[in-house]
XYZ file of C-alpha atoms in Angstrom:
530
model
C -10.592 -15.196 -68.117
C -10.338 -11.331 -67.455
C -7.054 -9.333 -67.935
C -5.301 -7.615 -65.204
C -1.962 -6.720 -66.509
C 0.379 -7.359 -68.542
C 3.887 -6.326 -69.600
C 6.657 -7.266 -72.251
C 6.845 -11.045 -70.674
C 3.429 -11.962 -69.431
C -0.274 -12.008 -68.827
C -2.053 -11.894 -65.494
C -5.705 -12.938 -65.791
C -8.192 -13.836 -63.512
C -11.049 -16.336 -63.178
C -13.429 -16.149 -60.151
C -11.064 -15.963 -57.459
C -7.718 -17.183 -58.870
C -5.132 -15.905 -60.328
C -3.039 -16.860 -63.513
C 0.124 -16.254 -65.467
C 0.816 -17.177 -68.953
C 4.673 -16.112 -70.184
C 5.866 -15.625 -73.795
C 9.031 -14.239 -73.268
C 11.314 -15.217 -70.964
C 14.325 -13.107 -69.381
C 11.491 -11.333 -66.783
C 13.603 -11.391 -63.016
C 11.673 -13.061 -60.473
C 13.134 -10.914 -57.983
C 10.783 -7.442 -59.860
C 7.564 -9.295 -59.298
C 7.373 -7.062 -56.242
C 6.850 -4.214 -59.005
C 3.979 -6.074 -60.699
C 2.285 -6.615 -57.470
C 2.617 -2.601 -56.655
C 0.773 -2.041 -59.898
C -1.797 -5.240 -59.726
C -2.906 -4.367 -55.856
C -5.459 -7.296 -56.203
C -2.838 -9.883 -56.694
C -1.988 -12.128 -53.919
C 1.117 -14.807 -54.665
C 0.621 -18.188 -53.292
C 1.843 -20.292 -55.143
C 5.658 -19.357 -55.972
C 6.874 -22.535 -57.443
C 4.396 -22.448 -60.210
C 5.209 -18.315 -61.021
C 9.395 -19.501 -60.577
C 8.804 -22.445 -63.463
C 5.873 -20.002 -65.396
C 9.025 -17.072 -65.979
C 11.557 -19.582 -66.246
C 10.035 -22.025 -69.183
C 7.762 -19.549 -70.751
C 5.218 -22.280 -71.609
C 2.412 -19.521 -72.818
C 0.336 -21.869 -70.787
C -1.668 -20.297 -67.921
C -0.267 -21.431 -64.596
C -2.138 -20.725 -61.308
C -0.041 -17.972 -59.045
C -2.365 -16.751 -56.462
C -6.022 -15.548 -55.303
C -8.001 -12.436 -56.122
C -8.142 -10.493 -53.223
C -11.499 -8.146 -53.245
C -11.021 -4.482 -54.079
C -12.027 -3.796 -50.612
C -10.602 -5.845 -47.462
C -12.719 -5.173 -44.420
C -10.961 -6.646 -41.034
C -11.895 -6.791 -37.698
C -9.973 -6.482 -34.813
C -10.565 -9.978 -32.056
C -12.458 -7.770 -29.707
C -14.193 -6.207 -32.514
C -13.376 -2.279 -31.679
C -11.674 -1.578 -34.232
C -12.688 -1.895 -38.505
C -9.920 -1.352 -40.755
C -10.217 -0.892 -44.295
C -7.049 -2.184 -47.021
C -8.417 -0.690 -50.599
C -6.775 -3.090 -52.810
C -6.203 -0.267 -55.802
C -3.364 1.824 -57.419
C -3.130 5.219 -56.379
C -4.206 6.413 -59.748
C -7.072 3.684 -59.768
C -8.402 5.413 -55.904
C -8.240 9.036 -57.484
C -10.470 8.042 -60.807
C -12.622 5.907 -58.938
C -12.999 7.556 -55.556
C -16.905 8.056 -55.567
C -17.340 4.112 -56.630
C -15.098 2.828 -54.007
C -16.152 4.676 -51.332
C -19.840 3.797 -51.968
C -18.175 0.105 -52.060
C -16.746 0.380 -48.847
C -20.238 1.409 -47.441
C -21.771 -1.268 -48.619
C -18.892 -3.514 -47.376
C -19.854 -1.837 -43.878
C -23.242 -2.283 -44.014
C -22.810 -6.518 -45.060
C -20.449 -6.957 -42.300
C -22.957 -5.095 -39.642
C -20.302 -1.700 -38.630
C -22.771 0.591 -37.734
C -21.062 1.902 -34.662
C -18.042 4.618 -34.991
C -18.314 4.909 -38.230
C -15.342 7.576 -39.159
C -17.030 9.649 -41.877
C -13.841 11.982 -42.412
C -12.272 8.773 -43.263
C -14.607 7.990 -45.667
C -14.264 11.449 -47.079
C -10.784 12.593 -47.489
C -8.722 9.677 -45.377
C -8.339 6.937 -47.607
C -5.615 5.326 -49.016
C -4.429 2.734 -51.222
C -2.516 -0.519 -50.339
C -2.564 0.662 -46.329
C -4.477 -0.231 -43.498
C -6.978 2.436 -42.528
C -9.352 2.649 -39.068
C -12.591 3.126 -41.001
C -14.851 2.239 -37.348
C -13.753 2.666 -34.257
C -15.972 1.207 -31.098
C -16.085 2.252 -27.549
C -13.822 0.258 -24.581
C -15.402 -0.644 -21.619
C -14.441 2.178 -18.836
C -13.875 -0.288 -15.452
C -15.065 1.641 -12.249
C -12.767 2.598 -10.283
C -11.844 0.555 -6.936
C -13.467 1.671 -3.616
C -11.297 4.161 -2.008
C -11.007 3.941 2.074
C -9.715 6.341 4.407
C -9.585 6.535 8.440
C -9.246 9.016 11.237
C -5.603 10.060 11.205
C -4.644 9.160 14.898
C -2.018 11.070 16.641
C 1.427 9.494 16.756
C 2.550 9.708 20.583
C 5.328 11.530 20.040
C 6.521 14.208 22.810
C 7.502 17.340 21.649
C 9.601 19.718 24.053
C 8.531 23.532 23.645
C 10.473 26.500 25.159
C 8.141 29.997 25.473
C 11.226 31.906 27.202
C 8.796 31.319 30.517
C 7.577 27.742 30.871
C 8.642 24.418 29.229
C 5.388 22.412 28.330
C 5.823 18.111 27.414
C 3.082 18.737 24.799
C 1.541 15.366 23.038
C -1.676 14.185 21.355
C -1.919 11.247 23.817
C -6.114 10.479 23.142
C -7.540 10.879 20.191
C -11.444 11.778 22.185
C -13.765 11.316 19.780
C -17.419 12.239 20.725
C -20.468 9.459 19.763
C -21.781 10.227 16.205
C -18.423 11.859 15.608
C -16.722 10.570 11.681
C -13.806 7.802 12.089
C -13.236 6.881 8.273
C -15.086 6.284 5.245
C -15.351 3.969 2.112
C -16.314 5.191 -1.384
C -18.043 2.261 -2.914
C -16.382 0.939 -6.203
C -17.432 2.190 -9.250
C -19.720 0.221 -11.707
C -17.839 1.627 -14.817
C -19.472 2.503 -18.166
C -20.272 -0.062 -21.179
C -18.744 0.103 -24.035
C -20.183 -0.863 -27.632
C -18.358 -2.931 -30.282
C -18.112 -1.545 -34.008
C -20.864 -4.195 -34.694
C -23.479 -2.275 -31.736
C -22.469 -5.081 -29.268
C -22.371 -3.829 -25.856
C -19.525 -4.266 -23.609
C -19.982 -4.499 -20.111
C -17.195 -2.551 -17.759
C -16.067 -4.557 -14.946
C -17.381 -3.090 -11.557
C -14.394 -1.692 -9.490
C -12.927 -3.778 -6.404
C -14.413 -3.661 -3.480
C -12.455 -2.946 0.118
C -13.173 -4.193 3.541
C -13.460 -1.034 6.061
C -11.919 -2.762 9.327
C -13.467 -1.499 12.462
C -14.842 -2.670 15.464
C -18.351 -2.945 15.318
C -19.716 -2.816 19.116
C -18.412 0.750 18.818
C -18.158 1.616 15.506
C -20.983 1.664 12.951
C -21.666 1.903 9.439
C -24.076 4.501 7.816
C -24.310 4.506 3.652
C -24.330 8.335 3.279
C -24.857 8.505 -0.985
C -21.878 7.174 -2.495
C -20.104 6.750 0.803
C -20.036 4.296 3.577
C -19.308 6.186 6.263
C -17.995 4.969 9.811
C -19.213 6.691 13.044
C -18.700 6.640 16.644
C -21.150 4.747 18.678
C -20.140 6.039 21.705
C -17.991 8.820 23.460
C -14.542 7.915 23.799
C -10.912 7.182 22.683
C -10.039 5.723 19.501
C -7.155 3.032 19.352
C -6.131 0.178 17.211
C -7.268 -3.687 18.544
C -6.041 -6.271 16.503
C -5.793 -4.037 13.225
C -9.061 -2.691 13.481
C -10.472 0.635 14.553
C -12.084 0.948 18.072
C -13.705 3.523 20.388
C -12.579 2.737 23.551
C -14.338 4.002 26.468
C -12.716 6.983 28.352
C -13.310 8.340 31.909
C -12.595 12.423 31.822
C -12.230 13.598 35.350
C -12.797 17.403 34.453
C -10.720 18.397 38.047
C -8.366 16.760 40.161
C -8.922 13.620 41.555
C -8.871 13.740 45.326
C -11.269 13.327 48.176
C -13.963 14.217 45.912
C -13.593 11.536 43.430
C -11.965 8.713 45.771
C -9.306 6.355 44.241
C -10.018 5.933 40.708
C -9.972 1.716 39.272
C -11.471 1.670 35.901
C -11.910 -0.655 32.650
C -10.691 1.518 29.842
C -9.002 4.555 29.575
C -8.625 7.470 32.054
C -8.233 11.418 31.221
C -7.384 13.248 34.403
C -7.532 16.619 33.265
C -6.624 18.024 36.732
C -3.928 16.974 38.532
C -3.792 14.116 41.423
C -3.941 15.043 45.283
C -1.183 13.344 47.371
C -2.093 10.230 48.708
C -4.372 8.885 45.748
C -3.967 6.370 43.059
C -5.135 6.127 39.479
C -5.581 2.917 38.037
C -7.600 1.583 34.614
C -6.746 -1.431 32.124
C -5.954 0.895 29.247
C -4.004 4.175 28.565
C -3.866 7.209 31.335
C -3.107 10.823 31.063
C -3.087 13.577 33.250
C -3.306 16.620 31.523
C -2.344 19.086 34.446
C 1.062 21.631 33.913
C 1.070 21.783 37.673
C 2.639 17.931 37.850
C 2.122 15.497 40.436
C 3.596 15.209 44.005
C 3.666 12.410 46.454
C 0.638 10.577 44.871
C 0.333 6.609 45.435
C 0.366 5.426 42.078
C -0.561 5.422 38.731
C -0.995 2.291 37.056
C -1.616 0.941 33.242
C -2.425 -2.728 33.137
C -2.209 -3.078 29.851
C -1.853 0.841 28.012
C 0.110 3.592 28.455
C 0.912 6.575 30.535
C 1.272 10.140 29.882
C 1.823 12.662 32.627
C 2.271 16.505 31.293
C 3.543 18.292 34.176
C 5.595 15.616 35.653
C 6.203 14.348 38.888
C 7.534 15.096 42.978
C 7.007 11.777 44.327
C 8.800 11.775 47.028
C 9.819 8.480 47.144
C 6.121 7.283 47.322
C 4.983 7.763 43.847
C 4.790 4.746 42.071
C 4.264 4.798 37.901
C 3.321 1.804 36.283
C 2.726 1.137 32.399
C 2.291 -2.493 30.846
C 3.256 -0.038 27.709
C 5.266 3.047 27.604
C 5.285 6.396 29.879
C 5.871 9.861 29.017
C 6.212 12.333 31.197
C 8.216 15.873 31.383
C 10.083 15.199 34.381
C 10.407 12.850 36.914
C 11.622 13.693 41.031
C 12.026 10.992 43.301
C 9.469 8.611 41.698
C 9.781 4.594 40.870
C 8.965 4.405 37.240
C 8.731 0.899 35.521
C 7.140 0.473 32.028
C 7.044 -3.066 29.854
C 8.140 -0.983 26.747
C 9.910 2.443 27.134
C 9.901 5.799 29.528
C 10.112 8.544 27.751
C 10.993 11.576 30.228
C 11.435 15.365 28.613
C 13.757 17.394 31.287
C 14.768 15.547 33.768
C 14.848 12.171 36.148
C 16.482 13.056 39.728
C 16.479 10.331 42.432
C 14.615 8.312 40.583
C 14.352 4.262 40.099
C 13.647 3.263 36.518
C 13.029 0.344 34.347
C 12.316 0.012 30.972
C 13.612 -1.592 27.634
C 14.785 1.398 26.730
C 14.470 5.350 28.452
C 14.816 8.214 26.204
C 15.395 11.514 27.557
C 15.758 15.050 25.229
C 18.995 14.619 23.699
C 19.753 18.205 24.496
C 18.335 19.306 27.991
C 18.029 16.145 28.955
C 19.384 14.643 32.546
C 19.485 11.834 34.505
C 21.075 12.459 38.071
C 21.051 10.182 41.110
C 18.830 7.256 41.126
C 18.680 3.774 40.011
C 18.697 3.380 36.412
C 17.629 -0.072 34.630
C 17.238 -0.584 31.171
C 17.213 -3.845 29.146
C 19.050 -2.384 25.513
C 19.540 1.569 26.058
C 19.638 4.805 27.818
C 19.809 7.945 25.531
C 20.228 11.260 27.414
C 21.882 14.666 27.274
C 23.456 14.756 30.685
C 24.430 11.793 33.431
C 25.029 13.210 37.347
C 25.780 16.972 37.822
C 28.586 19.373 38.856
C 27.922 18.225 42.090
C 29.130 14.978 41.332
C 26.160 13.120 42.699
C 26.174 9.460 41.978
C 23.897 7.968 39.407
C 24.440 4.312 38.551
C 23.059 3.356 35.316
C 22.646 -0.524 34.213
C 21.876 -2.065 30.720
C 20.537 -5.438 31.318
C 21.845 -6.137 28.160
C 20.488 -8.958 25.058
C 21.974 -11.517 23.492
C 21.810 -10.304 19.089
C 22.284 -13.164 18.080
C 19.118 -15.022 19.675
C 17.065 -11.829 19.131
C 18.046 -11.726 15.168
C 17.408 -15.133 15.186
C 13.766 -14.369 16.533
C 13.077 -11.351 14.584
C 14.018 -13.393 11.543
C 11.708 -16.486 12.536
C 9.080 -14.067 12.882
C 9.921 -12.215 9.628
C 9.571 -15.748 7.715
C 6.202 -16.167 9.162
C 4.962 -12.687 8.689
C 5.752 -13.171 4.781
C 4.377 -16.796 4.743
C 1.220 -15.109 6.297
C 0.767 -12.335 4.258
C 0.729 -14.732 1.221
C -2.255 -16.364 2.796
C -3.871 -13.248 3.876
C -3.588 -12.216 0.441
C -4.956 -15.233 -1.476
C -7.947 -14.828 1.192
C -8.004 -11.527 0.304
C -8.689 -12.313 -3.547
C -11.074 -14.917 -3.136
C -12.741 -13.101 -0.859
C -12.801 -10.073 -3.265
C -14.704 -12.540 -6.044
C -17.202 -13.423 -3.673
C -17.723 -9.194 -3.459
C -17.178 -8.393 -7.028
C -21.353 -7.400 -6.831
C -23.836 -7.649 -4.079
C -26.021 -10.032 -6.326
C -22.987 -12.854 -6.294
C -22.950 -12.732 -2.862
C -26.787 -12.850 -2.632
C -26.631 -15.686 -5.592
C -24.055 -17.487 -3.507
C -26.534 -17.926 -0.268
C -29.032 -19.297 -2.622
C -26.522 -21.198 -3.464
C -25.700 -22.707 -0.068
C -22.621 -21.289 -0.288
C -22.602 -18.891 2.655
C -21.151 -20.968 4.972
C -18.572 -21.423 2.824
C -17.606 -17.383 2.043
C -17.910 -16.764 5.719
C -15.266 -19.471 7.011
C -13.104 -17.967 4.312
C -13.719 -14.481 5.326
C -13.440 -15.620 9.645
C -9.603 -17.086 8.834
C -8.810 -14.333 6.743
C -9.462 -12.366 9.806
C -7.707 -14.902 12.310
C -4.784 -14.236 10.019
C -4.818 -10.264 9.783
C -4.850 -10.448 13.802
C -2.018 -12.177 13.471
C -0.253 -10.621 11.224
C -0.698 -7.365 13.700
C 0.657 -9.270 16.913
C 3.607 -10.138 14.426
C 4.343 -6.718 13.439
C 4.174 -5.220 16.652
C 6.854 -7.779 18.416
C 8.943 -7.072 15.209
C 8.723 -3.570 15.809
C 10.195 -4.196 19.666
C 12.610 -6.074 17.941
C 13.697 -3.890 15.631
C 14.411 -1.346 18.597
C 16.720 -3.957 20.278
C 18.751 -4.340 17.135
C 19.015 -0.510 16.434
C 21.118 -0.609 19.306
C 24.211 -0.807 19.455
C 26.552 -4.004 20.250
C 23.907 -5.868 23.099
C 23.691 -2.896 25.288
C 24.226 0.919 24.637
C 24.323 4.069 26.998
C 24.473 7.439 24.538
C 26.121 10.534 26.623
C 24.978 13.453 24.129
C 26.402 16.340 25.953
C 28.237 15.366 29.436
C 28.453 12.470 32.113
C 29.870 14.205 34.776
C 32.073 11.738 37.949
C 30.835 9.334 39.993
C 28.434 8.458 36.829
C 28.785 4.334 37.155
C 28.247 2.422 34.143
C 27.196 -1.518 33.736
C 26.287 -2.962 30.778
C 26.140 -6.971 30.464
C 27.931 -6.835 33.843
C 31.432 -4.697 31.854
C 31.177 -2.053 34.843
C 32.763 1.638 33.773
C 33.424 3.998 36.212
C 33.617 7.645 35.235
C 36.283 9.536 36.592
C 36.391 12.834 34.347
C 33.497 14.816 32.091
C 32.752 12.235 28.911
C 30.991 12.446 26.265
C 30.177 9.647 23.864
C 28.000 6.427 23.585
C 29.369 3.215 25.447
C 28.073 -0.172 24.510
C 28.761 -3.850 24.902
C 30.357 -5.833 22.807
C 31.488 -9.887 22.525
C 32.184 -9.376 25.967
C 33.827 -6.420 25.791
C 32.949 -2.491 26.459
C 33.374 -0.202 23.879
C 33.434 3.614 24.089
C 32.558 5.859 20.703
């Protein structure tokens, strides 16, 4: 056997790879073995019923304690990027025997195949005895980033009243034109990443970055790879909207003048910009959104009708009672004179509605210039406005149709439960569909597969369901308007109602007698003034 220490009590000695103890005095606590251990680094206890009886009987018989661990300990980490070296030594051992060891630990290297990161200032001045030091450190994988998409910012049709001192203008973005060719969004294609390398010269690969779907519709819309970048353009001149979630040019008819007995009565499929105005006498019609873009207004046209958009009118209206307005959507408009008005979502009107007959959900006039006077006035949940009737006292009846909250909480919640139960399913789509595109060769290796059919009926409902999920949103949204108001039914006075302003909501009729100001709404049968 070979010594290793030894003190007034006992022997440590070695053979191979084990360790022994032979005691000839007894009295040595078992509890300073810790001690011996500090100054025999090698030593590794494991077996500490046989040390316990060794220092208890002193037998001078040599009793196995524990293993020899090697002067240097080499470990790897799991993923094998990181070396670590424990020198197994006394400090004063490590100072007299620095050049030996460290040529040991090279060789250690070498047997165990590091050859990658290699810290050399560790090997020169770093070490340390009895500790865990990063002698090798390898290189992590970088993943590539995920593709990055971005789309045409469309305006939000929101008026805006603006005062000059001279003239007040309804301004609003209400068509996004876009011209063919023109850019409507982009995609920056995922990353591939960059390999890494373990401390053993294994190469790890990065993961490629997630790819994302650009959502568009492609009978107007193209894609064109421009470097790095998938880039959508316009394939024809027009508007661009949202359909069903996705991007669309939509197909615009710009009247650069009026339209009169030049242009005839206009009846088209898509959208209409009138940039004129409208002669008396003629109508407007088209399935999607209409503007007329004229600060002169409109006077006793025919009509002007949206079967399934919106309207926007800039300069406002003199209809004379013959001017009709209709909007499967919303209107906006500046003012409005003795016009019929009817929209299937809101009207939106900036100055003023005199003599008019409206009907909407809800009709919003500027909450500080603002007024209605005279007219018929229908609304199913709301009328906001800064001023009802005049100084002149000239009636102006105003009726809220009126909802029941209850049945349209209960809807909205219905279709809240089903927009969450869908977007879980549109998301697991989502990720499966997102393996199938981790690379362009899986999908590729997937047809040879046979398995196209299967990644396109998975990619087909996952579209099914984002349509969906749209037509959801959008209701909730209506929805959500209804239960902003306030009680079932809510007229908001911001400045003045003047007399002979009548008042029904849900049938509670109000009659008002004096100047009010306030917001009156209905109420469990009841009417309520704030």
């Amino acid at each position: 056997m070979q010594h290793l220490y030894k003190n007034d009590y006992f022997y440590l000695q070695f053979e191979k790879d084990k360790v022994y103890i032979e005691v000839f005095n007894v009295g040595f606590p078992i509890k300073d073995f810790d001690r011996v251990l500090q100054d025999a680094p090698r030593v590794a206890l494991t077996q500490f019923a046989n040390l316990r009886n060794a220092l208890q009987f002193a037998s001078n018989q040599a009793m196995e304690i524990g293993i020899l661990k090697p002067r240097v300990e080499m470990v790897l980490s799991k993923d094998l990027l990181e070396a670590k070296v424990r020198l197994n030594v006394t400090e004063t051992e490590l100072k007299e025997s620095l050049s030996e060891i460290t040529s040991e630990i090279i060789e250690t290297l070498e047997k165990q195949n590091i050859i990658e990161g290699v810290l050399v200032d560790v090997l020169r001045s770093g070490l340390k005895a009895r500790e865990d030091v990063l002698i090798a450190q390898g290189t992590r994988p970088v993943n590539g980033d995920d593709a990055t998409i971005r789309y045409y910012i469309m305006s939000e049709r929101k008026p805006i009243i603006q005062q000059d001192g001279t003239a007040d203008y309804y301004e609003m973005n209400f068509l996004d034109e876009v011209k063919k060719d023109e850019w409507l969004g982009e995609k920056i294609i995922a990353g591939v990443g960059t390999p890494g390398r373990t401390v053993t010269g294994n190469m790890l690969p990065a993961m490629q970055g997630k790819d994302k779907q650009l959502y568009y519709d492609n009978a107007t819309i193209v894609e064109v790879n421009e470097g790095d970048k998938i880039v959508l353009r316009a394939l024809i001149d027009g508007a661009l909207a949202i359909v069903n979630g996705n991007i669309a040019v939509q197909e615009v008819l710009i009247i650069e003048g009026d339209v009169g007995s030049k242009t005839g009565n206009i009846d088209y499929d898509g959208s209409v910009t009138v940039k004129g105005t409208i002669s008396d006498g003629f109508s407007v019609h088209a399935t999607k959104d209409i503007s007329v873009l004229s600060t002169m207004g409109l006077g006793s046209i025919d009509s002007i009708v949206s079967r399934t958009g919106d309207i926007y009118i800039k300069g406002g209206i003199f209809g004379k009672e013959r001017a009709l307005i209709q909007a499967a959507q919303n209107v906006y408009m500046k003012h409005a004179n003795e016009c019929t008005i009817q929209a299937g979502g809101d009207i939106h009107i900036g100055l003023y509605a005199i003599g008019c007959k409206l009907t909407a959900n809800n009709i919003f006039l500027d909450i500080n210039r603002g007024r209605i006077i005279g007219g018929l006035i229908h609304a199913k949940a709301q009328v906001v406005t800064a001023f009802i009737g005049n100084e002149a006292e000239r009636a102006t009846s105003i009726n809220i149709e009126g909802f029941d909250r209850t049945k349209v909480k209960k809807e909205f919640d219905e279709l809240d439960d089903k927009f969450r139960q869908l977007v879980i399913v549109r998301d697991r789509l989502q990720r499966e569909l997102e393996e199938y595109e981790a690379s362009f060769e899986r999908i590729v290796e997937a047809r040879t597969r046979n398995e196209a059919a299967e990644y396109e009926a998975i990619r087909s409902k996952y579209e099914q369901i984002r349509r969906v999920v749209f037509s959801i949103e959008e209701r909730r949204n209506t929805l959500i308007t209804f239960l902003k108001t306030k009680g079932e039914g809510e007229v908001s006075i911001m400045r003045k109602a003047f007399p002979k302003t009548f008042l029904i909501i849900k049938e509670l009729q109000k009659d008002i007698e004096q100047t009010t100001t306030g917001v009156f709404f209905a109420k469990d049968n009841t009417l309520f003034f704030e």
